[in-house]
mmCIF file with all atom_site columns, C-alpha atoms in Angstrom:
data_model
loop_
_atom_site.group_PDB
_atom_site.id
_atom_site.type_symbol
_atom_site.label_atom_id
_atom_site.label_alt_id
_atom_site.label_comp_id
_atom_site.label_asym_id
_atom_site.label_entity_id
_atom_site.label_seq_id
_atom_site.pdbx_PDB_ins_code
_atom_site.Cartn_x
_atom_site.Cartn_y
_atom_site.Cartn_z
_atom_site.occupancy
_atom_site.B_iso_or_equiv
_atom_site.pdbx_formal_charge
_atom_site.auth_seq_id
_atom_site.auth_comp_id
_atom_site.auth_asym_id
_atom_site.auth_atom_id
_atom_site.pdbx_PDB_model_num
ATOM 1   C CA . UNK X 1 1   ? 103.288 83.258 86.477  1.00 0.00 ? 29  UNK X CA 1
ATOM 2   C CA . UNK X 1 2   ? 103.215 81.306 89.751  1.00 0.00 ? 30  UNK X CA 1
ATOM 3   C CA . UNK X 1 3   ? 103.177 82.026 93.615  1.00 0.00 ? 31  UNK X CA 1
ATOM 4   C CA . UNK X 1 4   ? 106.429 80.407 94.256  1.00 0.00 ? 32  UNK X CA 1
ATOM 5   C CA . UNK X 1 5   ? 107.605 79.063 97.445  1.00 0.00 ? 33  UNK X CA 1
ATOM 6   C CA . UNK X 1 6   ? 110.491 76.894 98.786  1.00 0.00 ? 34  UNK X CA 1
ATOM 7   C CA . UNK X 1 7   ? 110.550 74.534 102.126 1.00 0.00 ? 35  UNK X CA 1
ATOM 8   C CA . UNK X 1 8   ? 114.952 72.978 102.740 1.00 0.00 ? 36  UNK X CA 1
ATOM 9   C CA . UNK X 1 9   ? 117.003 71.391 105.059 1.00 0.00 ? 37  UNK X CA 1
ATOM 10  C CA . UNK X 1 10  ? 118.245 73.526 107.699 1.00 0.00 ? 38  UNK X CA 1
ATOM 11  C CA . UNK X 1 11  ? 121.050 71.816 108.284 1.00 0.00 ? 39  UNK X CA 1
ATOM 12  C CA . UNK X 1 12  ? 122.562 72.117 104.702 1.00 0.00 ? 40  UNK X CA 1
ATOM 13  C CA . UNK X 1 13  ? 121.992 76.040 104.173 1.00 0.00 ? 41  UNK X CA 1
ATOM 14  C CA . UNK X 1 14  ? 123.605 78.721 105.159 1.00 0.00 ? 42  UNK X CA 1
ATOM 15  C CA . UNK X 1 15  ? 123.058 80.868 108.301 1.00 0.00 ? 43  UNK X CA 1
ATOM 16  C CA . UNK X 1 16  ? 122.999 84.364 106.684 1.00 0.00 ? 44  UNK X CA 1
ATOM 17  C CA . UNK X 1 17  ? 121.053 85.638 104.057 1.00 0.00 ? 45  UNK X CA 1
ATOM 18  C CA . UNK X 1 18  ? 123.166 86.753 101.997 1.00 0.00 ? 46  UNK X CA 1
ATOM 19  C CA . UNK X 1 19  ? 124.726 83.250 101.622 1.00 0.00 ? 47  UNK X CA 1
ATOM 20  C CA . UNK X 1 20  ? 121.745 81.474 101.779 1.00 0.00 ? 48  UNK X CA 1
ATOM 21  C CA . UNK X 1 21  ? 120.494 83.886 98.475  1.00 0.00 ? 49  UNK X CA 1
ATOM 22  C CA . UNK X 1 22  ? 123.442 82.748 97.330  1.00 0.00 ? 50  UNK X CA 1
ATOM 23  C CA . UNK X 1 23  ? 122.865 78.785 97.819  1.00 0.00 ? 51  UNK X CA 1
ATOM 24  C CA . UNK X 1 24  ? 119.544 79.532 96.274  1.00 0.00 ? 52  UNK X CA 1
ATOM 25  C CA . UNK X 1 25  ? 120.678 80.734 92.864  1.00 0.00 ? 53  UNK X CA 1
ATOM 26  C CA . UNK X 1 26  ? 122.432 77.381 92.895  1.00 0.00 ? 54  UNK X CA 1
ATOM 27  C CA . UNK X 1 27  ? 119.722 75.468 93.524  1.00 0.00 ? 55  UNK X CA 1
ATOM 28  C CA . UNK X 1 28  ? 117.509 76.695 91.189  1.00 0.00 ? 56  UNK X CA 1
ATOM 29  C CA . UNK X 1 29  ? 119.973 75.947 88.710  1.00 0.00 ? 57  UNK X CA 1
ATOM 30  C CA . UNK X 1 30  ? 118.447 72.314 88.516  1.00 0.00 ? 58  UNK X CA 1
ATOM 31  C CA . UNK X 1 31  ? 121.845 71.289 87.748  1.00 0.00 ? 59  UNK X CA 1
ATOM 32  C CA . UNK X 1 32  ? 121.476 67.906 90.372  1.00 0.00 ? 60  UNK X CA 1
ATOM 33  C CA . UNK X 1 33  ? 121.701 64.556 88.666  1.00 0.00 ? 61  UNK X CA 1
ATOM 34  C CA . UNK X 1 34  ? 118.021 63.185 88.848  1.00 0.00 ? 62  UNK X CA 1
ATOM 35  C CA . UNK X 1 35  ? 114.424 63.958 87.521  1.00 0.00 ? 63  UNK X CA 1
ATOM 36  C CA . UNK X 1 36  ? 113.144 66.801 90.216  1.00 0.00 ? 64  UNK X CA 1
ATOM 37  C CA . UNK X 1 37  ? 110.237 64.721 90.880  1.00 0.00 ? 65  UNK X CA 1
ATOM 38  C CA . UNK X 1 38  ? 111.292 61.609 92.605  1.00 0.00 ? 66  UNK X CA 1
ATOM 39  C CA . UNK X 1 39  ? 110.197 62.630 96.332  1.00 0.00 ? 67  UNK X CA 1
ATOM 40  C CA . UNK X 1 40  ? 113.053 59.727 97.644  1.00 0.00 ? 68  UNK X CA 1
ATOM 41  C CA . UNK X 1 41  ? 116.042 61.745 96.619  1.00 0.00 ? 69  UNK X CA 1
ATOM 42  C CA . UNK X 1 42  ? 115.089 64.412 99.593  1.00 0.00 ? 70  UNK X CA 1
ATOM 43  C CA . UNK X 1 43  ? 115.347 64.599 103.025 1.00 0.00 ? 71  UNK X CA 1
ATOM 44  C CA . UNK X 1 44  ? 113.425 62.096 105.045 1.00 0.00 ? 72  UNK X CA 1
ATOM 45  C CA . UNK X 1 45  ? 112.070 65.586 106.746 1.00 0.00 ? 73  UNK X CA 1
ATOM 46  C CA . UNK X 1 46  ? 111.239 66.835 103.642 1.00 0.00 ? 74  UNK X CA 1
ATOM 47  C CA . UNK X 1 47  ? 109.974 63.839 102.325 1.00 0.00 ? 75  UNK X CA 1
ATOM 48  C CA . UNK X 1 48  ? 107.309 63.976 105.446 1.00 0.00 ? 76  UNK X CA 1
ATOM 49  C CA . UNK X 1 49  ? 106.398 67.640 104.640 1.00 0.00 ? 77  UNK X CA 1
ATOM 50  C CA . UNK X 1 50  ? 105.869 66.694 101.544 1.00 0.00 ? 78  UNK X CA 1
ATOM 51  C CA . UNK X 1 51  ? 103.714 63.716 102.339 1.00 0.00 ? 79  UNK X CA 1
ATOM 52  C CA . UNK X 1 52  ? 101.657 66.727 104.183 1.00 0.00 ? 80  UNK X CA 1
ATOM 53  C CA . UNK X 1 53  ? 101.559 69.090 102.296 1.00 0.00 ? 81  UNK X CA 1
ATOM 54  C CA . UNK X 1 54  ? 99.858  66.576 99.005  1.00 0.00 ? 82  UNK X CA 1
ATOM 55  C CA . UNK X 1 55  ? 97.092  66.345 101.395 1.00 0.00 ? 83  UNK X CA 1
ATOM 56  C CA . UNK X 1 56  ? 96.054  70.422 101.045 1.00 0.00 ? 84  UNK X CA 1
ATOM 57  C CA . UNK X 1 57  ? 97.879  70.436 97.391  1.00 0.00 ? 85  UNK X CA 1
ATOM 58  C CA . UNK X 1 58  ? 97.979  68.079 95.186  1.00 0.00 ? 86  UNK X CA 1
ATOM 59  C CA . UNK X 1 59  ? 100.733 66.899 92.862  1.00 0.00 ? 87  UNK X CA 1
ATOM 60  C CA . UNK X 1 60  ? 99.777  68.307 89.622  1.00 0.00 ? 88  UNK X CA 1
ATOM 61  C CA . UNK X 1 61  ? 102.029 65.481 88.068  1.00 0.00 ? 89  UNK X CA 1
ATOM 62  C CA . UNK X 1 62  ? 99.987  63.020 89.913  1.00 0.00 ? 90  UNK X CA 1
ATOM 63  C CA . UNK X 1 63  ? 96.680  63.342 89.788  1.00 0.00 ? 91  UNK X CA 1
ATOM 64  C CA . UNK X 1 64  ? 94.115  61.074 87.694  1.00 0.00 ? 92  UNK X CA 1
ATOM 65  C CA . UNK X 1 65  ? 92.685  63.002 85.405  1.00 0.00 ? 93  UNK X CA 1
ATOM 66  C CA . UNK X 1 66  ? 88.999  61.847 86.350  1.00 0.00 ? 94  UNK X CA 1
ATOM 67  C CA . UNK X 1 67  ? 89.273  63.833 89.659  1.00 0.00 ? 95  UNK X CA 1
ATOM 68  C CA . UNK X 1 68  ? 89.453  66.766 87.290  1.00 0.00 ? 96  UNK X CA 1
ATOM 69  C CA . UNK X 1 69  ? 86.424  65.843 84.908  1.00 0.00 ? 97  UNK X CA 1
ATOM 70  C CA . UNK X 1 70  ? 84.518  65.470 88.142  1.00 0.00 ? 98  UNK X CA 1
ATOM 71  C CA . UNK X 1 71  ? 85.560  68.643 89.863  1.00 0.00 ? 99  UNK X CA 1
ATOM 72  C CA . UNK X 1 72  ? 82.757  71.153 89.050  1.00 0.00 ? 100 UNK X CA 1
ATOM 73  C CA . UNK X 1 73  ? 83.583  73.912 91.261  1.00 0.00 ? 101 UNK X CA 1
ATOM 74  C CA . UNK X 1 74  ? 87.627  73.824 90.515  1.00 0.00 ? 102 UNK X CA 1
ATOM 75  C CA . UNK X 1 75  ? 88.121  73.274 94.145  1.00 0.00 ? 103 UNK X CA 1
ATOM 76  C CA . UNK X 1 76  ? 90.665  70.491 93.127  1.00 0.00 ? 104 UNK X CA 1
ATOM 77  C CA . UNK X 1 77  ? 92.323  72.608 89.908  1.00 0.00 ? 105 UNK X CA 1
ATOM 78  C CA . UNK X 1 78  ? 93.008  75.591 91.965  1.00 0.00 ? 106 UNK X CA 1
ATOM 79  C CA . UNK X 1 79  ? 95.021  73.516 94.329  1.00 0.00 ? 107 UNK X CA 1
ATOM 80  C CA . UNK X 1 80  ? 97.135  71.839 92.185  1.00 0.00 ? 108 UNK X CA 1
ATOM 81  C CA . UNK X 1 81  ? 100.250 72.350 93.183  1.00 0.00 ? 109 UNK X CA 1
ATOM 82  C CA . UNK X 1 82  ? 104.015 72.145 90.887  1.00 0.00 ? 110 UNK X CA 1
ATOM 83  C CA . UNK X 1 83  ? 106.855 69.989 93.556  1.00 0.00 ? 111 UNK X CA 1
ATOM 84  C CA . UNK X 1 84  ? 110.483 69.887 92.217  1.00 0.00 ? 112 UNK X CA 1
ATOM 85  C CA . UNK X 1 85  ? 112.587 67.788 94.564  1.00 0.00 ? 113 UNK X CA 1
ATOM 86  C CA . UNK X 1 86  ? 116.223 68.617 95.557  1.00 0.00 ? 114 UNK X CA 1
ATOM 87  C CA . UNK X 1 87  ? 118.436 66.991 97.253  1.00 0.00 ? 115 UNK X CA 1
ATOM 88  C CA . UNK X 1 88  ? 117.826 69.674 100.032 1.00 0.00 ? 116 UNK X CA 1
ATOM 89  C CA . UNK X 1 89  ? 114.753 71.878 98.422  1.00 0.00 ? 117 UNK X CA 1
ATOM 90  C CA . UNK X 1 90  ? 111.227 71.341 97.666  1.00 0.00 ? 118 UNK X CA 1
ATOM 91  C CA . UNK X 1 91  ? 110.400 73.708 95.268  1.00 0.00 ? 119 UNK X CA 1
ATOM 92  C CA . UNK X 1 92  ? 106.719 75.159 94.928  1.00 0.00 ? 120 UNK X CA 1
ATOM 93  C CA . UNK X 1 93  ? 104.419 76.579 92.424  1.00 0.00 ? 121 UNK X CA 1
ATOM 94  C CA . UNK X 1 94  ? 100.822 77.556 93.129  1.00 0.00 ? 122 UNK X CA 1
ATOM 95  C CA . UNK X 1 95  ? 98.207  79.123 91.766  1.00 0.00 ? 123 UNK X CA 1
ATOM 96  C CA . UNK X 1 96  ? 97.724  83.266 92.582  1.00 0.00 ? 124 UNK X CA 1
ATOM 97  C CA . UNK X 1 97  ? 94.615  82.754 93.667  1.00 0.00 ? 125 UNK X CA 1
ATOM 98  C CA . UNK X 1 98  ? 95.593  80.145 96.501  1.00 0.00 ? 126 UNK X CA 1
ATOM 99  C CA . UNK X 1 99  ? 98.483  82.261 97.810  1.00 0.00 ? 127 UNK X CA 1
ATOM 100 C CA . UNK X 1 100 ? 97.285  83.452 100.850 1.00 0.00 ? 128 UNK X CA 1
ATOM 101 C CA . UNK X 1 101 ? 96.502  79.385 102.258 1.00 0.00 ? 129 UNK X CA 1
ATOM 102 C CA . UNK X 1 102 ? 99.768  77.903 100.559 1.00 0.00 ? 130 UNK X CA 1
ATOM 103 C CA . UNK X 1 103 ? 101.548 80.459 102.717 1.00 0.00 ? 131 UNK X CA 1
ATOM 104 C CA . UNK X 1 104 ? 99.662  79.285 105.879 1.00 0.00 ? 132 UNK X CA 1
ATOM 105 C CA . UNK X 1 105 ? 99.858  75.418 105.146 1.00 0.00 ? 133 UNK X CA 1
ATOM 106 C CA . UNK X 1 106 ? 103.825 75.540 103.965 1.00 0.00 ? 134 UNK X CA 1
ATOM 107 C CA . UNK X 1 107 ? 104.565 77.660 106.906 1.00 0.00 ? 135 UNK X CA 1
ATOM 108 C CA . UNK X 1 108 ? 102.830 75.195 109.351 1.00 0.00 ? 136 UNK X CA 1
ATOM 109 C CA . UNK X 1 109 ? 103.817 72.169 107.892 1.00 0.00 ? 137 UNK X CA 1
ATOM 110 C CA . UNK X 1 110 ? 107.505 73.379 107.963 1.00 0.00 ? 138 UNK X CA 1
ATOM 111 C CA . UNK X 1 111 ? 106.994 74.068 111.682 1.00 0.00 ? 139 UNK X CA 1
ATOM 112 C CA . UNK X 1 112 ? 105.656 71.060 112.254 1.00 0.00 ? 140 UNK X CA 1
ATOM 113 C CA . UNK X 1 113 ? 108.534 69.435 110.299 1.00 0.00 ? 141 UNK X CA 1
ATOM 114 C CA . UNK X 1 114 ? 111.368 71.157 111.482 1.00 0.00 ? 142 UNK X CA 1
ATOM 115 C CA . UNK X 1 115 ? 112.926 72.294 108.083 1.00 0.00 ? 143 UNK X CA 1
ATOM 116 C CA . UNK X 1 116 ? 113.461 75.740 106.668 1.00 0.00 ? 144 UNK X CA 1
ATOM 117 C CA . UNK X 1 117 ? 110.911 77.973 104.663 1.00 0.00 ? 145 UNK X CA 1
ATOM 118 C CA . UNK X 1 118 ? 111.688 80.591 101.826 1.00 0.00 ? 146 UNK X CA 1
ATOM 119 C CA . UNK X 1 119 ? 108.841 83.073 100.782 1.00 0.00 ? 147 UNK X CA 1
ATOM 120 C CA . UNK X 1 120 ? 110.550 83.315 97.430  1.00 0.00 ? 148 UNK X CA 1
ATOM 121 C CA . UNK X 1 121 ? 107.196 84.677 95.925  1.00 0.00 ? 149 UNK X CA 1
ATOM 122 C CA . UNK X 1 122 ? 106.393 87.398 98.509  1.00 0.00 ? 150 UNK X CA 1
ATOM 123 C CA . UNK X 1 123 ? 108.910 89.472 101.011 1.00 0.00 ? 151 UNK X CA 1
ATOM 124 C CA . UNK X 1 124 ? 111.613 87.014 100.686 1.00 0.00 ? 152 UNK X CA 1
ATOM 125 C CA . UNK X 1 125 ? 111.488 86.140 104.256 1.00 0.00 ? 153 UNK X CA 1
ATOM 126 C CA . UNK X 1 126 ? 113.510 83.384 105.215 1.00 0.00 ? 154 UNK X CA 1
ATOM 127 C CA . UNK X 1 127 ? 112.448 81.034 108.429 1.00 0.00 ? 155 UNK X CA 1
#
């Protein structure tokens, strides 16, 4: 099981919760025409978080499997990080025992950003 957060567009949700919850169960449907990991199909605000957010959590679909053999203390592993790209979603999927900093980094980055961010793992806060 996975510590599970979700960064969208704003401007393509809904404004209350119950409608955004809503949106949500269609999304993770995975029901849009493409692969889920093509970063290009996104938002170019998304895209930029994204960009970002590689930087603290790594692809795990992306990285060279060297970096791995020469990671002694698992600093890399443990940071490896699931994406799946929507059209209006980045989906995420860390590692337990990196929950507390995903939360921090997503959270800043979608500040920074300007695009919305679901705590679908924790309280289910929605910013």
């Amino acid at each position: 099981m996975s510590y599970d957060l979700m960064v969208f567009d704003k401007e393509q949700t809904p404004n209350n919760k119950e409608a955004f919850l809503q949106w949500y169960d269609e999304q993770t449907k995975w029901a849009e025409p493409h692969d889920y990991a093509t970063i290009t199909v996104t938002t170019p605000a998304l895209q930029k978080w994204y960009q970002d957010m590689v930087e603290h959590f790594p692809n795990m679909n992306l990285v060279d499997e060297e970096l791995l053999d020469e990671d002694e203390d698992n600093e890399l592993e443990s940071h490896l990080t699931e994406y799946s790209i929507g059209y209006a979603i980045i989906y995420t999927a860390f590692a337990w025992s990196v929950a507390d900093k995903a939360y921090s980094t997503m959270k800043e980055l979608a500040k920074k950003h300007g695009v919305g961010f679901f705590d679908v793992s924790g309280e289910g806060e929605i910013f």
